[in-house]
mmCIF file of C-alpha atoms and ligand atoms in Angstrom:
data_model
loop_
_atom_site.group_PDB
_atom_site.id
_atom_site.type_symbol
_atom_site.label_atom_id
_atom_site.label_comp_id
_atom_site.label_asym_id
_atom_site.label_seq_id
_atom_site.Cartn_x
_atom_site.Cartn_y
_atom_site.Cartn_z
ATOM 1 C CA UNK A 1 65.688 98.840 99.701
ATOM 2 C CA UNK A 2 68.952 98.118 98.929
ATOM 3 C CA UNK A 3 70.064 94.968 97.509
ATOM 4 C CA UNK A 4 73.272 93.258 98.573
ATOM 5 C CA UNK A 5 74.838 90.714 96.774
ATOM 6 C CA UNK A 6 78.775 88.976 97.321
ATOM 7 C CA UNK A 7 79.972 89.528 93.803
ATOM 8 C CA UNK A 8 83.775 88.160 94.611
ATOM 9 C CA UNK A 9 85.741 86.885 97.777
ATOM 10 C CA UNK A 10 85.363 90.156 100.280
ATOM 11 C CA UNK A 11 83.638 92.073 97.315
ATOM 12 C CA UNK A 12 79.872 93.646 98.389
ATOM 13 C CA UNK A 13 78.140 95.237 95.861
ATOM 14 C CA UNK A 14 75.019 97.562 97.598
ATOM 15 C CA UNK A 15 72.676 98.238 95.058
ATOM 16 C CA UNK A 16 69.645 100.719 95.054
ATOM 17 C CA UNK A 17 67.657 101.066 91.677
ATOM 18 C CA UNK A 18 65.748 104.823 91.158
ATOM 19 C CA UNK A 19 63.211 104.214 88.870
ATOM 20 C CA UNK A 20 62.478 107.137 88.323
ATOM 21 C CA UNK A 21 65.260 107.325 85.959
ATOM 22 C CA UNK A 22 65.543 103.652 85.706
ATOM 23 C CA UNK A 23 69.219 103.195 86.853
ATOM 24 C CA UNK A 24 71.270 101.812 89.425
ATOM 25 C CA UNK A 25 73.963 103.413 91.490
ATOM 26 C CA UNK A 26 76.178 100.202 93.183
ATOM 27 C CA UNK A 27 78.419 100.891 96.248
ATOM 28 C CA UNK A 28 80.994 98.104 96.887
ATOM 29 C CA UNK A 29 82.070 97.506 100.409
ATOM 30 C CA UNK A 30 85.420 95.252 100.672
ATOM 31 C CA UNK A 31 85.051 93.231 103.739
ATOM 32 C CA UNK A 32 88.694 93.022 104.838
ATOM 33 C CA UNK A 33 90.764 93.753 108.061
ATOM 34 C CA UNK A 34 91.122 97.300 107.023
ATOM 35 C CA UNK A 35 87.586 97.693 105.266
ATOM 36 C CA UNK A 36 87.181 99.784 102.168
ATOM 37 C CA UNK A 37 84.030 101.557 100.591
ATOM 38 C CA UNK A 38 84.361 102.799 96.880
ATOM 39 C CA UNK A 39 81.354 104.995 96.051
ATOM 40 C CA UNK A 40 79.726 106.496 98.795
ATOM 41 C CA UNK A 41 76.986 107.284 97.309
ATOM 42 C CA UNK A 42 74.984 110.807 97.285
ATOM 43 C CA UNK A 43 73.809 112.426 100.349
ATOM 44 C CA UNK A 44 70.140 111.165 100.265
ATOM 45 C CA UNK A 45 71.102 107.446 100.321
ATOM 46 C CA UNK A 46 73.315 107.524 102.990
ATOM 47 C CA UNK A 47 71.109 106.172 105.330
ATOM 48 C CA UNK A 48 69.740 103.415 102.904
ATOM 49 C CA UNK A 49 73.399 103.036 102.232
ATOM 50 C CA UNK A 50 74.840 103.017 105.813
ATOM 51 C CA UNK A 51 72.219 100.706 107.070
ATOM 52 C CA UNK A 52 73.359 97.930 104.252
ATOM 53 C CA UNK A 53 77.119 97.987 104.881
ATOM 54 C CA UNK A 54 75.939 97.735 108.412
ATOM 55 C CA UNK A 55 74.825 94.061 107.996
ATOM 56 C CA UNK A 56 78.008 93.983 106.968
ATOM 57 C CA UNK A 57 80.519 95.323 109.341
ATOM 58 C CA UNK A 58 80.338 98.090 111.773
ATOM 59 C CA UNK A 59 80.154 100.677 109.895
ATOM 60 C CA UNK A 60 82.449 102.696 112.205
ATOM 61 C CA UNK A 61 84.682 100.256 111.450
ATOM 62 C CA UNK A 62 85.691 101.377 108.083
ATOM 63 C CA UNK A 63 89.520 102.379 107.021
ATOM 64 C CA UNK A 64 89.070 103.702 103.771
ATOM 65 C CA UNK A 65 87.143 105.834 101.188
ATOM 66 C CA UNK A 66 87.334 105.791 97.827
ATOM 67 C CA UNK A 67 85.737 106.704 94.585
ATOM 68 C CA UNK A 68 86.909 107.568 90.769
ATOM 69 C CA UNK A 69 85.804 111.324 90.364
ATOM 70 C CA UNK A 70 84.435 114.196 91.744
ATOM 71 C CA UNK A 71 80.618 114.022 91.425
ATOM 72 C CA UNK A 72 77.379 113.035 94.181
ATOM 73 C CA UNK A 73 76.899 109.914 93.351
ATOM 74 C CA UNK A 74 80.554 108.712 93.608
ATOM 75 C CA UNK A 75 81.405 110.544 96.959
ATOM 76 C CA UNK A 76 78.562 113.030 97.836
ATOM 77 C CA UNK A 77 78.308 111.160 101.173
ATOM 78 C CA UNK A 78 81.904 111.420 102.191
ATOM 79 C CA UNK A 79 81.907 113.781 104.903
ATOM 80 C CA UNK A 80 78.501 111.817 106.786
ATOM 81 C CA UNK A 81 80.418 108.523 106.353
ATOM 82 C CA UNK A 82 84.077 110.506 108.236
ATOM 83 C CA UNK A 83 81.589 111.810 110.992
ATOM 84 C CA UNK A 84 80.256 107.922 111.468
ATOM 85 C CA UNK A 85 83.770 106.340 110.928
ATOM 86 C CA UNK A 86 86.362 107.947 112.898
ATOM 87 C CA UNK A 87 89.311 105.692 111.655
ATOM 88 C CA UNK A 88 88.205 106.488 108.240
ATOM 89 C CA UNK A 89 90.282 108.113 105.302
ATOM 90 C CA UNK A 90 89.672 109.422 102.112
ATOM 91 C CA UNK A 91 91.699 107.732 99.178
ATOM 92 C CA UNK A 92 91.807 109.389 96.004
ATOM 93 C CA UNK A 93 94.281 110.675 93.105
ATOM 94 C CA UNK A 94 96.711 113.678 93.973
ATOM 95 C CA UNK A 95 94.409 116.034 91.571
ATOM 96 C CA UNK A 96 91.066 115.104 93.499
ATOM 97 C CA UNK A 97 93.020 115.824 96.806
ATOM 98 C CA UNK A 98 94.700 119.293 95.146
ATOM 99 C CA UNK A 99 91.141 120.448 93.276
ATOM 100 C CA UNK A 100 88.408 119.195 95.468
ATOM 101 C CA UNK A 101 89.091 116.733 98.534
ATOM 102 C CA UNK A 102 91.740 119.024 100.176
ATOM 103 C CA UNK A 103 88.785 121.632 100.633
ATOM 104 C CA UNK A 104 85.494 119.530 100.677
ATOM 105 C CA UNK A 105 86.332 116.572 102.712
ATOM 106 C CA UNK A 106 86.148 117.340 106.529
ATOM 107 C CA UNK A 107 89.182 115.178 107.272
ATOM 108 C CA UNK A 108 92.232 115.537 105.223
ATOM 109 C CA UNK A 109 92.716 112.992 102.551
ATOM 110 C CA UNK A 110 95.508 110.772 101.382
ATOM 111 C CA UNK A 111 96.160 111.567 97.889
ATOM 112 C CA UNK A 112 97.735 107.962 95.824
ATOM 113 C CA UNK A 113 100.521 108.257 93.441
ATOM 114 C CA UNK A 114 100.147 106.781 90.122
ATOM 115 C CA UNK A 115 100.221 103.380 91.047
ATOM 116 C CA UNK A 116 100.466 103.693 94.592
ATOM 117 C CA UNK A 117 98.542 100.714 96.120
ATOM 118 C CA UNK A 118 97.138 100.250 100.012
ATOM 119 C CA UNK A 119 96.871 97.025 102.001
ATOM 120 C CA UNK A 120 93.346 95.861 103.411
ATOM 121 C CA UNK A 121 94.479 92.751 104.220
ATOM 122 C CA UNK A 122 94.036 89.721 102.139
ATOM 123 C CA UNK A 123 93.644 92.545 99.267
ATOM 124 C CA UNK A 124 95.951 94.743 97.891
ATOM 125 C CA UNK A 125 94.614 97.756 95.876
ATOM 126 C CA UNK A 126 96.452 99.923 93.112
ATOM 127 C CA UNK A 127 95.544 103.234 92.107
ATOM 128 C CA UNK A 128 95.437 103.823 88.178
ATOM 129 C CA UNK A 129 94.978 107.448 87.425
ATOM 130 C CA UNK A 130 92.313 107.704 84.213
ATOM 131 C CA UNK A 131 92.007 111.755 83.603
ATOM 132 C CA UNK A 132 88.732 112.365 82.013
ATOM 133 C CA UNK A 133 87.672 108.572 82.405
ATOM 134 C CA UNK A 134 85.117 108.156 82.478
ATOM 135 C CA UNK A 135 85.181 111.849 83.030
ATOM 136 C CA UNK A 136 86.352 114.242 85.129
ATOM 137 C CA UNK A 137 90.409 115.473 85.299
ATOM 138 C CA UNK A 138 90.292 113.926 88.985
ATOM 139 C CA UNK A 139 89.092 110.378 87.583
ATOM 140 C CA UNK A 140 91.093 106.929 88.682
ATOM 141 C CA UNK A 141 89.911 103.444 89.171
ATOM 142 C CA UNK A 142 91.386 100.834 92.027
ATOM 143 C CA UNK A 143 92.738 97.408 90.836
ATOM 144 C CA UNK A 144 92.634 94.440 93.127
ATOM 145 C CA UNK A 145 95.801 93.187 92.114
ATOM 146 C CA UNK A 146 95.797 90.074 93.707
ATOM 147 C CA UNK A 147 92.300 88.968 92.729
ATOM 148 C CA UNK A 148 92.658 90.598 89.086
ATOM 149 C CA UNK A 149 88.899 93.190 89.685
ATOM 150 C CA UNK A 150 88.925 96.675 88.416
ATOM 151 C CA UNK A 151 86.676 98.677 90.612
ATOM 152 C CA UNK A 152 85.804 101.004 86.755
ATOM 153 C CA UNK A 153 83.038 103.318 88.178
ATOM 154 C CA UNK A 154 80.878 104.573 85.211
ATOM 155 C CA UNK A 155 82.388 102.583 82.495
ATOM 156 C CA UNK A 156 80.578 100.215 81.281
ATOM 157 C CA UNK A 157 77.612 101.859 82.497
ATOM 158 C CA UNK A 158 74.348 99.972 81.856
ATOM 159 C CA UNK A 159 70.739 101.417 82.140
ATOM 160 C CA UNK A 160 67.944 99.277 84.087
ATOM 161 C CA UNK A 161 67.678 97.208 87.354
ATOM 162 C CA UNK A 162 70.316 94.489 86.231
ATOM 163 C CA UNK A 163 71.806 91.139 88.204
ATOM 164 C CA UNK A 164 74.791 92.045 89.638
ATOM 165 C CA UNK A 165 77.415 90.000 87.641
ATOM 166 C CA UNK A 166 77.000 88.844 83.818
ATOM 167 C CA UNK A 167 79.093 87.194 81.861
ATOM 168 C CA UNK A 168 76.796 88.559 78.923
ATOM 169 C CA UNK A 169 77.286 91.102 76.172
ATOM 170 C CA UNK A 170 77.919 93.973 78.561
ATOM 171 C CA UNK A 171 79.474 96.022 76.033
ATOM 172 C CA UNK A 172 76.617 95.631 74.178
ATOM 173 C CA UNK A 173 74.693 97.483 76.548
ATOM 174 C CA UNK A 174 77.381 100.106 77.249
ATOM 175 C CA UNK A 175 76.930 100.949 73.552
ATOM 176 C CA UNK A 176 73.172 101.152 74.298
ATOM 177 C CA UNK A 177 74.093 103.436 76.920
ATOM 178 C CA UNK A 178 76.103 105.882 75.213
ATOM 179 C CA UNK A 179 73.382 105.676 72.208
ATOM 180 C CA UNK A 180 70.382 106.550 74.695
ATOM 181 C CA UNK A 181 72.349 109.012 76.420
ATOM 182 C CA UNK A 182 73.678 110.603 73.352
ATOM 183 C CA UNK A 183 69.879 111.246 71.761
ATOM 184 C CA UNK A 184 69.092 112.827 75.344
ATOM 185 C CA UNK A 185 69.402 116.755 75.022
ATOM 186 C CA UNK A 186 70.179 116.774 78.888
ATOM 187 C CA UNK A 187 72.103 113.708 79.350
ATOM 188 C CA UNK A 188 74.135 113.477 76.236
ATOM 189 C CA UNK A 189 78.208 114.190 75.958
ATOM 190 C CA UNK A 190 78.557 111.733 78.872
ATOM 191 C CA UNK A 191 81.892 110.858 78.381
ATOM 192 C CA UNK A 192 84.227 112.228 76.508
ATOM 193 C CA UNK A 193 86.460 110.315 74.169
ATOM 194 C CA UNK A 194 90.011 112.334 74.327
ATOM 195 C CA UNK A 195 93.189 111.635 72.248
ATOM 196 C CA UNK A 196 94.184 109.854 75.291
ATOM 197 C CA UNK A 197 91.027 107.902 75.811
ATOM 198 C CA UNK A 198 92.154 104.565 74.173
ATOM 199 C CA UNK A 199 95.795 104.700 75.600
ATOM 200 C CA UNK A 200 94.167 104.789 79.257
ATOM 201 C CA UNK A 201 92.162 102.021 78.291
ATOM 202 C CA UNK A 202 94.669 99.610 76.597
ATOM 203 C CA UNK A 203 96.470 100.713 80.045
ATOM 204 C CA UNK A 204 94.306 98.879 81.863
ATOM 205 C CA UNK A 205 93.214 96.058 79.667
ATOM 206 C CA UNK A 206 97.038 95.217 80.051
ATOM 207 C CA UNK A 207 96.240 94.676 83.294
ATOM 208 C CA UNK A 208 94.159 91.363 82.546
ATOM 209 C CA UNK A 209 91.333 92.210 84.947
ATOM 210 C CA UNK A 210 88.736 88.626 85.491
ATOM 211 C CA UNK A 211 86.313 90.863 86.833
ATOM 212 C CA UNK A 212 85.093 94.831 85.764
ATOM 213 C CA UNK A 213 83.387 96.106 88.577
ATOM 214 C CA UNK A 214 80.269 98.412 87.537
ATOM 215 C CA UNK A 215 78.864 101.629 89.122
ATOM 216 C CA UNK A 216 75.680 101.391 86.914
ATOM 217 C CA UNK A 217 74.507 98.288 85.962
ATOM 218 C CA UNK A 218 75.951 94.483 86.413
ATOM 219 C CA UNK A 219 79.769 93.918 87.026
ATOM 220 C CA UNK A 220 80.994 92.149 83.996
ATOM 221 C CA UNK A 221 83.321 88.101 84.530
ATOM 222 C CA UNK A 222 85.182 86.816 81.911
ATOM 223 C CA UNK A 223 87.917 88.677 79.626
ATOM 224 C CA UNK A 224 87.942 92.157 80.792
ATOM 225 C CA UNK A 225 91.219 93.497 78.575
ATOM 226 C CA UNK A 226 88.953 92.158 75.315
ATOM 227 C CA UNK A 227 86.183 94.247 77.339
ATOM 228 C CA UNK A 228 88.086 97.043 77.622
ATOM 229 C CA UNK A 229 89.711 96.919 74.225
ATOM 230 C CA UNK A 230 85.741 96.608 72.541
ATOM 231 C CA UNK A 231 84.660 99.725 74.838
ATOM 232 C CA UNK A 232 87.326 101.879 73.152
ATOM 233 C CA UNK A 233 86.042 100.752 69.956
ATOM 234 C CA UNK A 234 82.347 101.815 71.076
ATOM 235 C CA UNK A 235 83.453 105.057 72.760
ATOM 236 C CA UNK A 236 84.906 106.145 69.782
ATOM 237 C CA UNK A 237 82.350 105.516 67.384
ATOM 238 C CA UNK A 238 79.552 107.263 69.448
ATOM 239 C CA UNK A 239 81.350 109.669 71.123
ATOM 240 C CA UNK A 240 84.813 110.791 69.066
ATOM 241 C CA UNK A 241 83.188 112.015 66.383
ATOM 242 C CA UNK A 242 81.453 115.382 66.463
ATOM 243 C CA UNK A 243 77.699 114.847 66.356
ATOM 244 C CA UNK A 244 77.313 116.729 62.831
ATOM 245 C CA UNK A 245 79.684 113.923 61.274
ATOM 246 C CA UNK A 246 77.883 110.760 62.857
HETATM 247 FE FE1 FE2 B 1 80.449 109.962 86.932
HETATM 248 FE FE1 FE2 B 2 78.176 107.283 88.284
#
């Protein structure tokens, strides 16, 4: 059962926890004129998915589609939410449209420039191109510019069934994360931490976001650039060094 919780003016975050491996995957429906999904989750949740933004808004009401990279969990659902949601388009950066949505998505997308932003309405969203992160050379994140939220997908993800906002140590558990992750023969090399890794993220601490909005785990209030400038610090020490060195 998904779990739906208002984490900032016209911000939903749709949560569903699998135990199995312990870990949430959050969907965040903007409730605006022109609504906007980022995440749509994988294939098997749609309908767990589809009937929460439906207490929402009409689901065929929906304008736009986004997500930060290529992978199920982040838009494995696209083409069941364009056959539900006729008005709806995909949003995503020009590589994800060249290598991937251009081919897999049943409706064309529209592919942002680097800092190309769309309207919803009361919201304005920008489109910050992050190659490789959290991973993946299609990766970007959306910035509310108005309301100061960075919709950040995996980064800062957090293991467990967590409340939906903190203003706790959630880099603390990021670094947990990584560490867990990194001892898992299946699930390590996560991320990756590239020579361009802690430009992109001074990038968008520069962009003072209040709130860091979390694919995995609780969406973290209060400083985010400090966030982001203490994740680089984190990233690097598990995950920029090779594994013999550590
Ligand atoms: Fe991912
Ligand atoms: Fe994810």
């Amino acid at each position: 059962m998904a779990r739906i919780d208002e984490i900032a003016t016209d911000l939903y975050r749709i949560s569903i926890h699998m135990p199995q491996i312990d870990l949430q995957f959050n969907h965040f429906l903007v409730k605006d004129d022109q609504p906007l999904l980022f995440h749509t989750g994988m294939r098997r949740m749609f309908p767990e998915v589809r009937d929460a933004v439906a207490t929402l808004i009409d689901p065929a009401s929906l304008r736009w589609i986004g997500w930060s990279h290529f992978e199920v969990d982040e838009c494995g659902a696209l083409n069941q939410w364009l056959d539900i949601a006729p008005q709806a388009q995909p949003i995503c950066t020009e590589v994800g449209a060249l290598v991937n949505i251009q081919d897999f998505a049943n409706r064309p997308p529209r592919a942002l420039h680097p800092d190309e932003a769309i309207e919803t309405g009361r919201h304005r969203y920008r489109l910050v191109p992050t190659p490789h992160l959290p991973h993946g050379w299609d990766a970007g994140m959306l910035f509310d510019e108005r309301e100061r939220i960075l919709l950040c997908s995996d980064l800062f993800h957090q293991v467990g069934d967590l409340e939906p906002v903190t203003s706790g140590d959630v880099v603390g558990r990021f670094s947990d994360a990584i560490v867990a992750y990194q001892a898992n023969p299946v699930l390590m090399d996560y991320m990756p931490f590239t020579r361009e890794t802690r430009t992109l993220l001074k990038r968008l601490a520069a962009l003072q976001p209040k709130l860091l909005v979390a694919m995995h785990g609780s969406s973290f209030s209060g400083d985010g650039a400090a966030a982001l400038d203490a994740a680089a610090d984190v990233m690097e020490r598990h995950l920029g060094v090779p594994s013999a060195q550590r």
